[in-house]
Amino acid sequence: MILAVATLMPDTPRAYAAAMRVLLVEDDIRVAGALHTALARRGYDLLHAYSAAEALAAPHVDLVLLDLGLPDRDGMEVCRELRRRGDVAIIAVTARSDERDRVAGLRVGADDYIVKPFGMAELQARIEAVMRRAVRTRAHHGVVRLGPIAVDLDAHRVTAGDTEIVLTRKEYDILAVLVRHGGAVVTRDQLLAEVWQTTWTGNPHTVEVHVAALRGKLGDPGLVQTVRGVGYRLRAASAGAPTADR
């Protein structure tokens, strides 16, 4: 049985956690509980699988934390199967510290490898690094997911679940520029240049007005963040962790 938990704590770093869905694949109840608690406190939307079968039956996620020592199937095989199915980010979490095991894990599809025991600061840093690389790779094409919102950069279409979010051309272009910058700050001048192909529209509030309208239509005002005096960025710095479908 897969357990879903969505927890957002106000006092924890959320640049990568907000709206990011993580599948924790771990059969040890004690270890799973500790990881679950620590990740939930950081704001991640968590699914938990105790076995390979549950992991492979889980719905789409942004990141998989995969224990390689599963009871029903070798974790390397599970990693290979997950990679075959798509480009979800995978971090192998294991007690296997031998270099050959680490190399094997990376070769079958893991994006990174962390050896038990480890601290949450290290795991958090590895999650952020993996998701930054994933966003840079995926953000220029395909379907980029920002939590429940999907941005189809090929079809110029934005949806929330099965519902299309109808945006104006400028609103869509602003969102696409932010997505392509993968959570990095985009200045007001950059938006004017990339969306309006100009450095001045005659109205000093043009960008602000369009961003406000975009926020309202997305249904999550905090998804597009204002960096005071600089510009805008996506909260899911990918960071909400966009993923892409091929």
XYZ file of C-alpha atoms in Angstrom:
246
model
C 0.000 0.000 0.000
C 1.345 3.435 -0.936
C 0.853 6.141 1.656
C 0.560 9.748 0.498
C 1.341 12.655 2.787
C 1.400 16.346 1.904
C 2.917 18.503 4.641
C 4.222 22.058 4.404
C 6.042 23.517 7.395
C 6.464 27.300 7.531
C 9.882 27.252 9.191
C 11.750 24.979 6.789
C 13.615 25.589 3.502
C 11.117 25.119 0.686
C 12.837 26.347 -2.462
C 13.053 22.794 -3.783
C 10.438 21.152 -1.604
C 7.350 23.199 -2.379
C 5.020 21.340 -4.728
C 7.646 18.617 -5.220
C 6.500 14.998 -5.035
C 8.982 12.425 -3.745
C 8.660 8.640 -3.722
C 10.506 7.099 -0.760
C 11.240 3.432 -1.441
C 12.409 1.873 1.837
C 11.383 -1.411 3.470
C 12.889 -0.689 6.908
C 10.031 0.868 8.893
C 12.358 2.644 11.331
C 14.519 4.187 8.606
C 11.480 5.031 6.507
C 9.814 6.735 9.457
C 12.834 8.905 10.197
C 13.233 9.926 6.560
C 9.519 10.505 6.165
C 9.414 12.824 9.181
C 12.510 14.779 8.146
C 11.373 15.221 4.535
C 7.818 16.156 5.508
C 9.190 18.870 7.764
C 11.006 20.277 4.762
C 7.760 20.518 2.841
C 7.961 17.572 0.438
C 4.824 15.855 -0.843
C 5.640 12.237 -0.007
C 4.658 8.815 -1.239
C 6.067 5.760 0.541
C 6.597 2.328 -0.982
C 7.832 -0.629 1.097
C 8.655 -2.877 -1.854
C 9.725 -2.906 -5.486
C 6.204 -3.833 -6.555
C 4.743 -0.802 -4.778
C 7.464 1.456 -6.158
C 6.818 0.389 -9.741
C 3.057 0.817 -9.270
C 3.370 4.337 -7.847
C 2.045 7.380 -9.735
C 4.250 10.015 -11.336
C 6.717 11.746 -9.006
C 9.526 14.289 -9.360
C 12.158 12.313 -7.452
C 12.674 8.740 -6.231
C 14.766 7.982 -3.138
C 15.440 4.316 -3.818
C 16.749 1.830 -1.273
C 18.688 -0.810 -3.206
C 18.116 -3.544 -0.601
C 14.443 -4.344 -1.168
C 12.771 -7.596 -0.033
C 11.054 -8.594 -3.267
C 13.470 -7.518 -6.000
C 17.004 -6.225 -6.395
C 17.112 -2.443 -6.170
C 19.414 -2.226 -9.196
C 16.729 -3.866 -11.320
C 14.121 -1.468 -9.969
C 16.374 1.473 -10.775
C 16.885 0.190 -14.308
C 13.134 -0.252 -14.781
C 12.346 3.235 -13.466
C 14.907 4.725 -15.813
C 13.526 2.747 -18.742
C 10.090 4.218 -18.083
C 11.188 7.839 -18.100
C 13.522 10.524 -16.853
C 12.415 10.826 -13.230
C 15.270 11.896 -10.942
C 16.621 8.969 -8.883
C 18.885 8.974 -5.828
C 20.005 5.524 -4.680
C 19.910 5.292 -0.865
C 21.824 2.290 0.396
C 24.270 0.762 2.849
C 26.416 -0.498 -0.039
C 29.567 1.619 0.139
C 31.778 -0.355 -2.239
C 32.891 1.663 -5.269
C 31.713 -1.070 -7.642
C 28.201 -0.838 -6.192
C 28.167 2.945 -6.548
C 29.324 2.739 -10.149
C 26.785 0.014 -10.922
C 23.976 2.110 -9.440
C 24.899 5.109 -11.542
C 25.189 3.007 -14.677
C 21.720 1.493 -14.339
C 20.151 4.918 -14.109
C 20.594 6.580 -10.716
C 21.394 10.292 -10.857
C 23.199 10.187 -7.521
C 24.135 7.754 -4.750
C 24.107 8.321 -0.991
C 25.442 5.795 1.533
C 23.865 5.123 4.929
C 24.291 6.515 7.508
C 23.970 10.085 6.275
C 22.726 13.416 7.580
C 19.685 15.277 6.314
C 21.828 18.244 5.304
C 23.723 16.012 2.878
C 20.547 14.435 1.520
C 18.932 17.851 1.062
C 21.995 19.118 -0.811
C 21.984 16.071 -3.084
C 18.266 16.470 -3.799
C 18.798 20.111 -4.744
C 21.768 19.299 -6.986
C 19.951 16.466 -8.762
C 16.854 18.576 -9.356
C 18.879 21.520 -10.663
C 20.502 19.250 -13.234
C 17.150 17.707 -14.114
C 15.518 21.062 -14.723
C 18.354 22.339 -16.912
C 18.116 19.198 -19.016
C 14.345 19.157 -19.362
C 13.226 22.753 -19.255
C 13.536 23.574 -22.954
C 11.080 21.027 -24.313
C 8.427 18.510 -23.399
C 6.037 18.769 -20.474
C 7.441 20.468 -17.386
C 5.573 19.794 -14.159
C 5.284 22.342 -11.384
C 3.493 20.266 -8.784
C -0.066 19.785 -10.117
C 0.495 22.210 -13.003
C 1.855 20.911 -16.321
C 3.428 23.247 -18.871
C 3.642 21.733 -22.360
C 6.388 23.766 -23.998
C 5.812 22.117 -27.374
C 2.029 22.578 -27.497
C 2.052 25.925 -25.635
C -0.541 24.525 -23.250
C -0.895 24.712 -19.462
C -3.067 22.333 -17.454
C -3.929 21.568 -13.838
C -4.955 17.926 -13.753
C -7.421 17.484 -16.613
C -8.347 21.170 -16.716
C -6.707 23.544 -19.162
C -5.579 26.899 -17.762
C -6.358 29.457 -20.440
C -3.585 32.049 -20.608
C -3.060 34.987 -22.913
C -0.045 34.854 -25.203
C 1.959 37.179 -22.941
C 1.003 35.289 -19.781
C 2.070 31.999 -21.330
C 5.320 33.490 -22.627
C 6.182 34.830 -19.167
C 5.577 31.406 -17.621
C 7.611 29.675 -20.341
C 10.553 32.025 -19.800
C 10.484 31.352 -16.050
C 10.302 27.590 -16.657
C 13.229 27.672 -19.074
C 15.341 29.500 -16.523
C 14.820 26.577 -14.146
C 14.121 28.494 -10.948
C 16.806 31.133 -11.487
C 15.811 34.769 -11.112
C 14.629 36.425 -14.331
C 14.925 40.199 -14.282
C 12.203 42.556 -15.434
C 14.451 43.654 -18.309
C 14.932 40.028 -19.364
C 11.175 39.498 -19.466
C 10.707 42.648 -21.532
C 13.386 41.475 -23.950
C 12.198 37.856 -24.233
C 8.423 38.373 -24.108
C 7.926 41.833 -25.590
C 11.156 41.972 -27.646
C 11.767 45.472 -26.327
C 13.287 47.324 -23.388
C 10.304 49.658 -22.894
C 6.568 49.226 -23.452
C 5.463 52.718 -22.503
C 3.875 51.433 -19.285
C 6.230 50.949 -16.318
C 3.821 48.423 -14.783
C 3.322 46.193 -17.831
C 5.307 43.241 -16.469
C 3.788 43.493 -12.997
C 0.236 43.549 -14.367
C 0.788 40.463 -16.531
C 2.527 38.564 -13.716
C -0.363 39.339 -11.365
C -2.844 38.018 -13.931
C -0.726 34.888 -14.448
C -0.609 34.211 -10.706
C -4.362 34.480 -10.467
C -4.944 31.990 -13.261
C -2.418 29.462 -11.930
C -4.372 29.307 -8.676
C -1.178 29.389 -6.607
C 0.009 32.994 -6.133
C 3.239 31.816 -4.500
C 4.378 29.766 -7.491
C 5.759 32.854 -9.237
C 7.837 34.650 -6.625
C 8.876 38.295 -6.662
C 12.532 38.951 -5.898
C 12.284 42.519 -4.702
C 14.183 44.978 -6.842
C 15.357 42.255 -9.230
C 12.626 40.262 -10.959
C 10.808 36.943 -10.688
C 11.460 33.233 -10.313
C 9.527 30.017 -9.891
C 9.159 28.875 -6.307
C 9.626 25.273 -7.455
C 13.172 26.121 -8.321
C 12.817 23.715 -10.222
C 12.449 24.270 -7.520
C 9.322 23.065 -7.038
C 11.006 20.713 -9.001
C 9.660 20.493 -12.419
C 9.916 17.212 -14.210
C 9.332 16.548 -17.847
C 7.561 13.858 -19.856
C 8.991 12.682 -23.115
